[in-house]
Short mmCIF file of C-alpha atoms in Angstrom, two decimals:
data_model
loop_
_atom_site.label_atom_id
_atom_site.label_comp_id
_atom_site.label_asym_id
_atom_site.label_seq_id
_atom_site.Cartn_x
_atom_site.Cartn_y
_atom_site.Cartn_z
CA MET A 1 -76.49 79.68 -179.28
CA PRO A 2 -75.16 76.18 -180.28
CA HIS A 3 -73.91 76.00 -183.82
CA ASP A 4 -73.65 73.05 -186.20
CA GLN A 5 -70.54 71.78 -187.81
CA ILE A 6 -70.87 69.02 -190.53
CA ASP A 7 -68.34 66.14 -190.00
CA LYS A 8 -66.06 66.23 -192.85
CA SER A 9 -65.36 62.64 -192.56
CA ALA A 10 -68.93 61.63 -193.85
CA ASN A 11 -69.41 60.90 -197.65
CA SER A 12 -70.62 64.18 -199.21
CA SER A 13 -72.58 61.97 -201.67
CA ALA A 14 -74.38 60.12 -199.07
CA PRO A 15 -78.04 60.97 -197.94
CA HIS A 16 -77.01 60.37 -194.11
CA GLU A 17 -75.62 63.54 -192.66
CA ILE A 18 -73.62 63.45 -189.57
CA LYS A 19 -73.01 66.39 -187.65
CA ARG A 20 -70.95 67.69 -184.86
CA VAL A 21 -72.81 70.42 -182.73
CA ARG A 22 -71.05 72.47 -180.00
CA HIS A 23 -72.77 73.81 -176.90
CA ASP A 24 -72.28 76.42 -174.32
CA LEU A 25 -70.31 74.68 -171.50
CA LYS A 26 -71.97 75.09 -168.09
CA ARG A 27 -71.34 73.69 -164.55
CA ARG A 28 -74.26 72.58 -162.55
CA MET A 29 -75.02 71.60 -159.04
CA LEU A 30 -77.92 68.95 -158.78
CA THR A 31 -79.42 66.74 -156.27
CA VAL A 32 -80.74 63.40 -156.22
CA SER A 33 -84.52 63.09 -156.76
CA ARG A 34 -84.73 59.15 -156.66
CA VAL A 35 -82.84 56.11 -157.34
CA GLU A 36 -84.03 53.14 -159.46
CA ARG A 37 -82.47 49.70 -159.67
CA LEU A 38 -82.21 48.46 -163.27
CA SER A 39 -80.41 45.03 -162.50
CA PRO A 40 -78.29 43.85 -159.56
CA LYS A 41 -75.28 45.53 -160.94
CA MET A 42 -76.77 48.87 -162.44
CA LEU A 43 -78.64 51.70 -161.06
CA ARG A 44 -80.46 54.78 -162.41
CA VAL A 45 -79.97 57.94 -160.45
CA ILE A 46 -82.58 60.91 -161.32
CA LEU A 47 -80.99 64.31 -160.61
CA THR A 48 -83.01 67.57 -160.52
CA GLY A 49 -82.43 71.14 -159.32
CA ALA A 50 -82.82 74.76 -160.75
CA ASP A 51 -79.26 74.40 -162.43
CA LEU A 52 -80.73 71.89 -164.68
CA ALA A 53 -82.60 74.55 -166.76
CA GLY A 54 -81.48 74.84 -170.25
CA PHE A 55 -79.50 71.58 -170.40
CA VAL A 56 -79.06 70.17 -173.93
CA SER A 57 -77.91 66.87 -175.20
CA ALA A 58 -78.31 66.22 -178.93
CA GLY A 59 -76.29 63.07 -179.41
CA PHE A 60 -77.24 59.69 -177.89
CA ASP A 61 -73.41 58.95 -176.95
CA ASP A 62 -72.96 62.32 -175.45
CA HIS A 63 -70.65 62.54 -172.45
CA ILE A 64 -71.12 64.80 -169.50
CA LYS A 65 -68.74 65.28 -166.47
CA LEU A 66 -69.99 64.21 -163.26
CA PHE A 67 -68.13 65.84 -160.14
CA PHE A 68 -68.38 63.60 -157.05
CA PRO A 69 -68.08 65.03 -153.56
CA PRO A 70 -64.93 63.84 -151.47
CA ARG A 71 -65.56 61.47 -148.64
CA GLY A 72 -67.07 63.42 -145.63
CA ALA A 73 -68.17 66.26 -147.78
CA GLU A 74 -71.75 67.25 -148.67
CA ARG A 75 -71.24 68.56 -152.20
CA PRO A 76 -68.20 68.65 -154.82
CA GLU A 77 -66.38 71.71 -155.60
CA LEU A 78 -66.99 72.94 -158.95
CA PRO A 79 -64.44 74.61 -161.02
CA GLU A 80 -64.78 77.98 -162.92
CA LEU A 81 -64.21 77.89 -166.69
CA GLY A 82 -60.90 79.53 -167.22
CA PRO A 83 -59.26 80.16 -170.77
CA ASN A 84 -57.04 77.24 -170.48
CA GLY A 85 -59.60 74.87 -168.69
CA PRO A 86 -61.06 74.37 -165.33
CA VAL A 87 -59.83 76.48 -162.45
CA TYR A 88 -60.32 75.60 -158.89
CA ARG A 89 -60.26 78.13 -155.95
CA GLU A 90 -57.23 77.97 -153.99
CA GLY A 91 -57.31 75.38 -151.27
CA ALA A 92 -60.09 73.45 -152.70
CA VAL A 93 -60.25 69.77 -152.58
CA ARG A 94 -60.53 68.72 -156.03
CA PRO A 95 -63.36 66.22 -156.50
CA ALA A 96 -63.20 63.04 -158.56
CA VAL A 97 -64.54 63.56 -162.21
CA ARG A 98 -65.63 60.83 -164.39
CA ASP A 99 -67.29 60.97 -167.88
CA PHE A 100 -70.96 59.50 -168.12
CA THR A 101 -73.79 59.34 -170.66
CA PRO A 102 -76.86 61.53 -170.10
CA ARG A 103 -79.31 58.72 -170.44
CA ARG A 104 -82.50 60.79 -170.46
CA TYR A 105 -83.48 64.54 -169.98
CA ASP A 106 -86.83 65.57 -169.28
CA ALA A 107 -87.25 69.34 -169.41
CA GLU A 108 -90.86 69.33 -168.50
CA ALA A 109 -90.13 67.36 -165.27
CA ASN A 110 -86.81 68.94 -164.73
CA GLU A 111 -85.07 65.71 -164.44
CA LEU A 112 -81.87 64.04 -165.73
CA ALA A 113 -81.40 60.40 -165.42
CA ILE A 114 -77.74 58.96 -165.30
CA ASP A 115 -77.13 55.05 -165.12
CA PHE A 116 -74.29 53.64 -163.10
CA ALA A 117 -72.78 50.05 -163.57
CA LEU A 118 -71.67 48.87 -160.12
CA HIS A 119 -69.42 46.10 -161.22
CA ASP A 120 -66.00 48.04 -160.53
CA GLU A 121 -64.69 50.08 -157.56
CA GLY A 122 -64.00 53.85 -157.58
CA PRO A 123 -65.64 57.06 -156.89
CA ALA A 124 -68.65 56.82 -159.28
CA ALA A 125 -69.75 53.31 -158.30
CA GLU A 126 -69.07 54.23 -154.55
CA TRP A 127 -71.34 57.29 -154.79
CA ALA A 128 -74.05 55.76 -156.82
CA ALA A 129 -74.31 52.68 -154.38
CA SER A 130 -75.08 55.21 -151.50
CA ALA A 131 -77.12 57.77 -153.53
CA GLU A 132 -80.53 58.82 -151.82
CA PRO A 133 -82.61 61.75 -152.32
CA GLY A 134 -81.12 65.06 -151.35
CA ARG A 135 -77.50 64.14 -152.13
CA PHE A 136 -75.55 66.45 -154.23
CA LEU A 137 -73.67 65.85 -157.60
CA GLY A 138 -71.93 68.28 -159.88
CA VAL A 139 -72.47 68.02 -163.62
CA GLY A 140 -70.69 69.74 -166.57
CA GLY A 141 -71.35 69.73 -170.18
CA PRO A 142 -71.84 68.16 -172.62
CA ARG A 143 -69.26 70.30 -174.65
CA GLY A 144 -70.73 68.89 -177.89
CA SER A 145 -72.81 66.29 -179.54
CA PHE A 146 -72.03 63.84 -182.47
CA VAL A 147 -75.61 63.89 -184.19
CA VAL A 148 -76.17 60.71 -186.20
CA PRO A 149 -79.47 60.76 -188.39
CA VAL A 150 -81.91 58.01 -187.86
CA ASP A 151 -82.47 57.53 -191.60
CA PHE A 152 -80.17 54.67 -192.08
CA ASP A 153 -81.79 51.25 -193.02
CA TRP A 154 -80.25 49.64 -189.99
CA HIS A 155 -78.32 50.34 -186.86
CA LEU A 156 -75.86 48.24 -185.08
CA LEU A 157 -75.05 48.91 -181.42
CA VAL A 158 -72.29 46.96 -179.79
CA GLY A 159 -70.86 47.32 -176.05
CA ASP A 160 -70.64 46.23 -172.53
CA GLU A 161 -72.46 47.58 -169.40
CA THR A 162 -70.84 51.16 -169.85
CA ALA A 163 -72.39 51.46 -173.38
CA LEU A 164 -75.86 50.32 -172.33
CA PRO A 165 -77.07 53.96 -171.39
CA ALA A 166 -76.17 55.24 -174.81
CA ILE A 167 -77.63 52.03 -176.46
CA GLY A 168 -80.99 52.26 -174.41
CA ARG A 169 -81.12 56.03 -175.49
CA ARG A 170 -80.46 55.33 -179.17
CA LEU A 171 -83.13 52.63 -179.22
CA GLU A 172 -85.69 54.89 -177.92
CA GLU A 173 -84.93 57.38 -180.80
CA LEU A 174 -85.11 55.03 -183.65
CA PRO A 175 -88.22 55.13 -185.79
CA PRO A 176 -90.48 52.10 -186.87
CA SER A 177 -89.06 52.13 -190.30
CA THR A 178 -85.50 51.03 -189.50
CA LYS A 179 -83.95 47.94 -187.80
CA ALA A 180 -81.79 47.79 -184.84
CA ILE A 181 -79.27 45.15 -183.91
CA VAL A 182 -77.85 45.03 -180.28
CA VAL A 183 -74.82 42.91 -179.34
CA ALA A 184 -74.48 43.58 -175.44
CA GLN A 185 -72.01 41.83 -173.13
CA VAL A 186 -72.84 41.68 -169.47
CA ASP A 187 -71.72 39.38 -166.74
CA GLY A 188 -74.83 37.01 -166.86
CA ALA A 189 -78.42 36.81 -167.53
CA ALA A 190 -79.27 38.54 -164.24
CA ASP A 191 -77.57 41.64 -165.47
CA GLU A 192 -79.57 41.93 -168.78
CA ILE A 193 -81.52 45.06 -168.69
CA ALA A 194 -85.07 45.96 -170.45
CA LEU A 195 -84.31 47.72 -173.69
CA ALA A 196 -87.23 48.93 -175.83
CA SER A 197 -87.50 50.45 -179.39
CA ARG A 198 -90.17 51.31 -181.99
CA ALA A 199 -87.63 49.81 -184.45
CA ASP A 200 -87.46 46.17 -185.44
CA LEU A 201 -85.36 45.32 -182.77
CA ASP A 202 -82.75 42.29 -182.53
CA ILE A 203 -81.09 41.85 -179.06
CA ARG A 204 -78.24 39.50 -178.62
CA TRP A 205 -76.83 39.23 -175.15
CA VAL A 206 -73.34 37.75 -174.61
CA HIS A 207 -72.48 36.60 -171.16
CA ARG A 208 -69.02 37.14 -169.73
CA GLU A 209 -69.58 34.33 -167.08
CA ASN A 210 -66.38 34.08 -165.12
CA SER A 211 -64.28 36.12 -167.41
CA PRO A 212 -63.07 39.51 -166.16
CA ALA A 213 -64.36 42.76 -167.41
CA GLY A 214 -62.66 43.63 -170.69
CA ASP A 215 -62.40 40.19 -171.89
CA GLY A 216 -63.76 40.34 -175.25
CA GLU A 217 -63.57 36.83 -176.78
CA ALA A 218 -67.16 36.16 -176.61
CA LEU A 219 -68.22 39.61 -177.91
CA GLU A 220 -65.75 39.40 -180.78
CA LYS A 221 -67.21 36.11 -181.77
CA ALA A 222 -70.68 37.34 -181.72
CA VAL A 223 -69.85 40.35 -183.91
CA ALA A 224 -67.84 38.11 -186.44
CA GLU A 225 -70.86 35.82 -186.85
CA LEU A 226 -73.44 38.71 -187.39
CA ASP A 227 -75.24 38.38 -190.75
CA LEU A 228 -75.89 42.14 -191.43
CA PRO A 229 -78.92 43.29 -193.37
CA ALA A 230 -78.69 44.82 -196.94
CA GLY A 231 -78.82 48.53 -197.22
CA ASP A 232 -76.96 51.40 -195.60
CA GLY A 233 -76.14 50.69 -191.95
CA TYR A 234 -74.44 52.48 -189.04
CA ALA A 235 -72.35 50.64 -186.53
CA TRP A 236 -71.53 52.11 -183.16
CA VAL A 237 -69.19 50.33 -180.68
CA ALA A 238 -68.38 51.40 -176.94
CA CYS A 239 -66.53 49.29 -174.29
CA GLU A 240 -62.95 48.58 -173.12
CA SER A 241 -60.69 50.54 -175.43
CA ASP A 242 -58.53 47.87 -176.82
CA LEU A 243 -61.55 45.69 -177.44
CA ALA A 244 -63.39 48.53 -179.14
CA LYS A 245 -60.42 49.07 -181.60
CA ALA A 246 -60.42 45.39 -182.26
CA LEU A 247 -64.32 45.10 -183.02
CA ARG A 248 -64.03 48.39 -185.30
CA ARG A 249 -61.38 46.57 -187.34
CA ARG A 250 -63.54 43.48 -187.32
CA LEU A 251 -66.48 45.53 -188.80
CA LEU A 252 -64.40 47.04 -191.40
CA GLU A 253 -62.54 44.16 -192.51
CA ARG A 254 -64.86 41.17 -192.23
CA HIS A 255 -68.24 42.96 -192.75
CA GLY A 256 -66.86 45.52 -195.16
CA LEU A 257 -68.72 48.58 -193.58
CA PRO A 258 -67.93 52.06 -194.82
CA ARG A 259 -65.32 53.67 -192.51
CA GLN A 260 -67.22 56.84 -192.09
CA TRP A 261 -70.44 54.82 -190.98
CA VAL A 262 -68.35 53.00 -187.98
CA LYS A 263 -67.81 54.72 -184.76
CA ALA A 264 -65.91 53.09 -181.91
CA ALA A 265 -64.73 54.56 -178.59
CA GLY A 266 -63.09 52.95 -175.65
CA TYR A 267 -65.18 54.04 -172.60
CA TRP A 268 -62.69 52.61 -170.26
CA LYS A 269 -59.36 51.24 -170.41
CA ARG A 270 -57.79 48.42 -168.48
CA GLY A 271 -55.06 49.65 -166.04
CA ALA A 272 -56.14 53.31 -166.50
CA ILE A 273 -58.36 55.84 -164.80
CA ALA A 274 -61.07 58.04 -166.30
CA THR A 275 -59.93 57.26 -169.88
CA HIS A 276 -62.17 57.93 -173.00
CA GLU A 277 -60.64 57.24 -176.33
CA ARG A 278 -62.03 57.51 -179.76
CA HIS A 279 -60.78 55.02 -182.50
CA GLU A 280 -60.59 56.58 -185.84
CA ASP A 281 -58.28 56.44 -189.09
#
């Protein structure tokens, strides 16, 4: 059974209890049920299969491992869970593995939705671009969840394309009693996707235009110019790693937000492969 661990960095006198929850780690072999296009550069792949039973994801920015079949292979090799990490059978071709956000899990329909940004090259974008019903994909995790309550007065969500799945999921979780502010950077107007919430929603799209992915000048400016509401707020940032770190510093220094209520993560890093970094004090 999963067990809860309260995040010790949270202010013990605050009403907003942030928790870390651990899950039993499992590997699953799933198949594509259908594919939906969200924008010219983003696809949603719906997965299903008997292995999906019992899937748990308690945090909107959870991460799962996706195991992609090597070129020419029907399905990826999934490792066993050894005491010191994953163990592959001798002679096996190891699959490419990447971290992704579980966008939506429907236990009744036995479906798991994963959103893929197609703006870059690599095994994930290549697999998603050719995904069709019946194709196999391996899924591992999530190992744990960072559970942020919805009882804040407002929520600020900042990121690029890689953050949109988590942003969309969080917006769907928020109640009408709170306010949600989204600052999202995409290439252009055609890459904006539909985002819905019961919360009082303020969406601000920032267009990269001809700038390369990871160029954060426009996003930093948009965050610096924010006029944040009164009351308790939680800020979440995810994008290129160096930019995420800079945006966190901006929120702390310019806007004076409490450190324990600002979370920033590098979902990718220029010049690196399969990187995920958390930026904390």
